[in-house]
Coordinates of C-alpha atoms in Angstrom, one line a residue:
X1 CA 110.2 114.6 117.7
X2 CA 112.4 113.9 114.8
X3 CA 111.4 113.1 111.2
X4 CA 113.5 110.9 109.0
X5 CA 112.9 110.5 105.3
X6 CA 114.2 107.4 103.6
X7 CA 114.3 106.6 99.9
X8 CA 115.0 103.0 99.5
X9 CA 115.3 102.8 95.8
X10 CA 118.8 104.2 95.8
X11 CA 119.7 105.6 99.2
X12 CA 118.3 107.0 102.4
X13 CA 119.0 110.0 104.4
X14 CA 118.0 111.1 108.0
X15 CA 116.9 114.6 108.8
X16 CA 115.9 116.0 112.2
X17 CA 112.5 117.6 112.1
X18 CA 109.7 118.4 114.6
X19 CA 106.7 116.1 114.0
X20 CA 103.8 117.1 116.2
X21 CA 100.9 115.3 114.3
X22 CA 101.2 112.2 116.5
X23 CA 100.7 114.1 119.8
X24 CA 97.7 112.7 121.6
X25 CA 97.9 109.2 120.0
X26 CA 98.0 106.9 123.0
X27 CA 100.3 104.1 121.6
X28 CA 102.8 106.4 119.8
X29 CA 105.0 108.3 122.2
X30 CA 106.3 111.7 121.3
X31 CA 109.9 110.3 121.4
X32 CA 109.1 108.0 118.4
X33 CA 110.9 108.6 115.1
X34 CA 108.9 108.8 111.9
X35 CA 110.3 107.5 108.7
X36 CA 108.9 107.4 105.1
X37 CA 109.9 104.2 103.4
X38 CA 109.4 103.2 99.8
X39 CA 110.0 99.9 98.1
X40 CA 109.2 98.5 94.6
X41 CA 108.7 94.9 93.6
X42 CA 108.6 93.6 90.0
X43 CA 107.8 90.2 88.5
X44 CA 108.1 88.7 85.0
X45 CA 104.8 87.3 83.8
X46 CA 103.4 85.4 80.8
X47 CA 100.1 86.7 79.5
X48 CA 97.6 84.0 80.0
X49 CA 94.7 85.0 77.7
X50 CA 94.3 85.5 74.0
X51 CA 91.7 87.6 72.2
X52 CA 91.4 87.5 68.4
X53 CA 89.2 89.8 66.2
X54 CA 88.0 89.4 62.7
X55 CA 86.1 92.0 60.7
X56 CA 84.0 91.3 57.6
X57 CA 83.4 94.2 55.2
X58 CA 81.6 94.5 51.9
X59 CA 80.5 97.3 49.6
X60 CA 77.9 97.4 46.9
X61 CA 75.3 99.6 45.2
X62 CA 72.6 97.5 46.9
X63 CA 72.0 97.4 50.7
X64 CA 70.6 93.9 50.6
X65 CA 73.7 92.6 48.8
X66 CA 76.2 93.8 51.4
X67 CA 74.0 92.6 54.2
X68 CA 73.7 89.1 52.6
X69 CA 77.4 88.8 52.1
X70 CA 78.4 89.9 55.6
X71 CA 75.8 87.8 57.3
X72 CA 76.8 84.8 55.2
X73 CA 80.5 85.1 56.1
X74 CA 79.7 85.6 59.8
X75 CA 77.5 82.5 59.8
X76 CA 80.3 80.4 58.3
X77 CA 82.8 81.7 60.8
X78 CA 80.4 80.9 63.7
X79 CA 80.0 77.4 62.4
X80 CA 83.7 76.9 62.4
X81 CA 84.0 78.4 65.9
X82 CA 81.6 75.8 67.3
X83 CA 84.4 73.3 67.1
X84 CA 86.3 75.2 69.8
X85 CA 84.1 75.1 73.0
X86 CA 86.7 76.8 75.2
X87 CA 86.7 80.0 73.0
X88 CA 84.1 82.6 73.9
X89 CA 82.6 84.2 70.9
X90 CA 81.3 87.8 71.0
X91 CA 79.4 89.2 67.9
X92 CA 79.8 92.8 67.1
X93 CA 76.9 94.8 65.8
X94 CA 76.1 94.8 62.1
X95 CA 76.8 98.2 60.7
X96 CA 75.9 99.7 57.3
X97 CA 76.6 103.1 55.9
X98 CA 75.3 104.9 52.9
X99 CA 77.9 106.9 51.0
X100 CA 78.0 108.9 47.8
X101 CA 79.2 106.9 44.8
X102 CA 81.7 109.0 42.8
X103 CA 81.5 106.5 39.8
X104 CA 77.7 106.8 39.5
X105 CA 76.0 109.9 40.8
X106 CA 72.6 108.2 40.5
X107 CA 73.5 105.3 42.8
X108 CA 74.7 105.5 46.3
X109 CA 77.4 103.1 47.7
X110 CA 76.5 100.9 50.6
X111 CA 79.3 99.7 53.0
X112 CA 78.5 97.1 55.6
X113 CA 80.7 95.5 58.3
X114 CA 80.5 93.2 61.3
X115 CA 83.1 91.8 63.7
X116 CA 83.6 88.7 65.8
X117 CA 85.7 88.6 68.9
X118 CA 87.2 85.3 70.1
X119 CA 88.5 85.2 73.7
X120 CA 89.9 82.3 75.8
X121 CA 92.4 81.2 78.4
X122 CA 93.2 78.4 75.9
X123 CA 95.5 80.4 73.7
X124 CA 96.2 77.2 71.6
X125 CA 92.5 77.0 70.6
X126 CA 92.4 80.7 69.7
X127 CA 95.4 80.3 67.4
X128 CA 94.0 77.1 65.8
X129 CA 90.6 78.7 65.2
X130 CA 92.2 81.7 63.6
X131 CA 94.2 79.3 61.3
X132 CA 91.0 77.5 60.3
X133 CA 89.2 80.7 59.5
X134 CA 92.1 81.8 57.3
X135 CA 92.3 78.3 55.6
X136 CA 88.6 77.8 55.0
X137 CA 87.3 81.3 54.5
X138 CA 90.3 83.4 53.7
X139 CA 89.6 85.5 56.9
X140 CA 92.5 86.6 58.9
X141 CA 92.3 88.8 62.0
X142 CA 94.4 90.4 64.7
X143 CA 95.4 88.3 67.8
X144 CA 96.2 89.9 71.1
X145 CA 97.6 88.3 74.2
X146 CA 97.0 89.9 77.6
X147 CA 97.0 89.2 81.4
X148 CA 93.7 88.2 82.9
X149 CA 92.2 90.1 85.8
X150 CA 92.5 87.1 88.0
X151 CA 96.3 86.9 87.3
X152 CA 96.7 90.6 87.7
X153 CA 95.1 90.4 91.2
X154 CA 97.2 87.4 92.2
X155 CA 100.4 89.0 91.1
X156 CA 99.4 92.3 92.7
X157 CA 98.9 90.6 96.1
X158 CA 102.2 88.9 95.8
X159 CA 104.1 92.1 94.9
X160 CA 102.4 93.9 97.9
X161 CA 103.6 91.2 100.2
X162 CA 107.2 91.4 98.8
X163 CA 107.3 95.2 99.1
X164 CA 105.9 95.3 102.6
X165 CA 108.3 92.6 103.8
X166 CA 111.2 94.7 102.4
X167 CA 109.9 97.8 104.2
X168 CA 109.5 96.0 107.4
X169 CA 113.0 94.6 107.2
X170 CA 114.5 98.0 106.5
X171 CA 112.5 99.6 109.3
X172 CA 113.8 97.0 111.8
X173 CA 117.4 97.5 110.7
X174 CA 117.0 101.3 111.2
X175 CA 115.4 100.7 114.6
X176 CA 118.3 98.5 115.6
X177 CA 120.8 101.1 114.4
X178 CA 119.1 103.7 116.6
X179 CA 118.7 101.2 119.5
X180 CA 114.9 101.4 119.4
X181 CA 112.8 98.5 120.5
X182 CA 110.0 98.2 117.9
X183 CA 108.5 99.5 114.7
X184 CA 104.9 100.3 113.7
X185 CA 103.7 100.7 110.1
X186 CA 101.1 103.5 110.4
X187 CA 100.1 104.2 106.8
X188 CA 100.5 102.4 103.5
X189 CA 100.0 103.7 99.9
X190 CA 100.4 101.6 96.8
X191 CA 101.0 102.5 93.1
X192 CA 101.1 100.1 90.2
X193 CA 104.0 100.3 87.9
X194 CA 102.8 98.1 85.0
X195 CA 105.5 97.5 82.5
X196 CA 103.7 95.4 79.9
X197 CA 101.3 96.0 77.0
X198 CA 99.2 93.6 75.1
X199 CA 101.0 92.3 72.0
X200 CA 99.3 91.7 68.8
X201 CA 99.7 91.1 65.0
X202 CA 99.3 94.3 63.1
X203 CA 99.7 93.6 59.4
X204 CA 96.5 94.7 57.6
X205 CA 95.5 93.8 54.0
X206 CA 92.4 94.7 52.2
X207 CA 91.0 92.2 49.6
X208 CA 89.6 94.1 46.6
X209 CA 87.4 91.1 45.7
X210 CA 85.2 91.2 48.8
X211 CA 86.6 94.1 51.0
X212 CA 87.5 91.6 53.7
X213 CA 89.9 93.0 56.3
X214 CA 92.8 90.7 57.1
X215 CA 95.9 90.9 59.3
X216 CA 98.8 88.8 60.5
X217 CA 97.6 85.5 62.0
X218 CA 98.3 84.5 65.6
X219 CA 101.4 85.7 67.4
X220 CA 103.3 84.2 70.3
X221 CA 102.6 85.4 73.9
X222 CA 105.5 87.1 75.5
X223 CA 107.0 87.6 79.0
X224 CA 106.6 91.0 80.3
X225 CA 107.1 92.8 83.6
X226 CA 104.6 94.2 86.1
X227 CA 105.5 96.1 89.2
X228 CA 104.1 97.8 92.2
X229 CA 105.5 100.5 94.5
X230 CA 104.6 100.7 98.2
X231 CA 105.0 103.9 100.3
X232 CA 104.7 103.6 104.0
X233 CA 104.8 105.8 107.1
X234 CA 106.7 103.9 109.8
X235 CA 107.2 104.8 113.5
X236 CA 110.4 103.7 115.2
X237 CA 109.5 103.4 118.9
X238 CA 112.1 103.6 121.7

């Protein structure tokens, strides 16, 4: 039995080889030719979800002061967020750390922080909410656009279908060239070739007045490319 190896990305080559693994398989005759085919499919996509994050920080010589400030700012932010029902709000844990105060050896320094994550398919609402937080509270956060799991799955299924169709077409052309009657795809392996990364604002400023972290407001979603490679073992049957 002959073994042919075909690389479809740039070229294919045929090499004679004894392939005895299929002996004993009732529907694959020993006269069949085995080929390894590979096809890749890519698609330009627009990230369909947005996730914004704000982080409130404060430092003081008194633990109750930092807690009061952070909790007060978080409460105000949540009140503003209520006006945007399509945005899911996730509260981070309140954290406080006690550190040595270099300016006063008798008083420790307390640093507290808490974050809010705002996530939604409605990217317009996320952008508007972030703008309101900046306008009303002076809070600015990072905004990140990304592809949802539902869209990833949808695009992946589509790319698999495209790659398999290309493999099947190539296999039939090879069978025709060799004057074989039919083809049988025996094994399929898939490998993602994602060519996109979440895009976000990154400018970060620290306000000395209240230790409030800020960054560039919302950014525009962008088109990126995702891909998938399919490798298949195909039998060309006389």
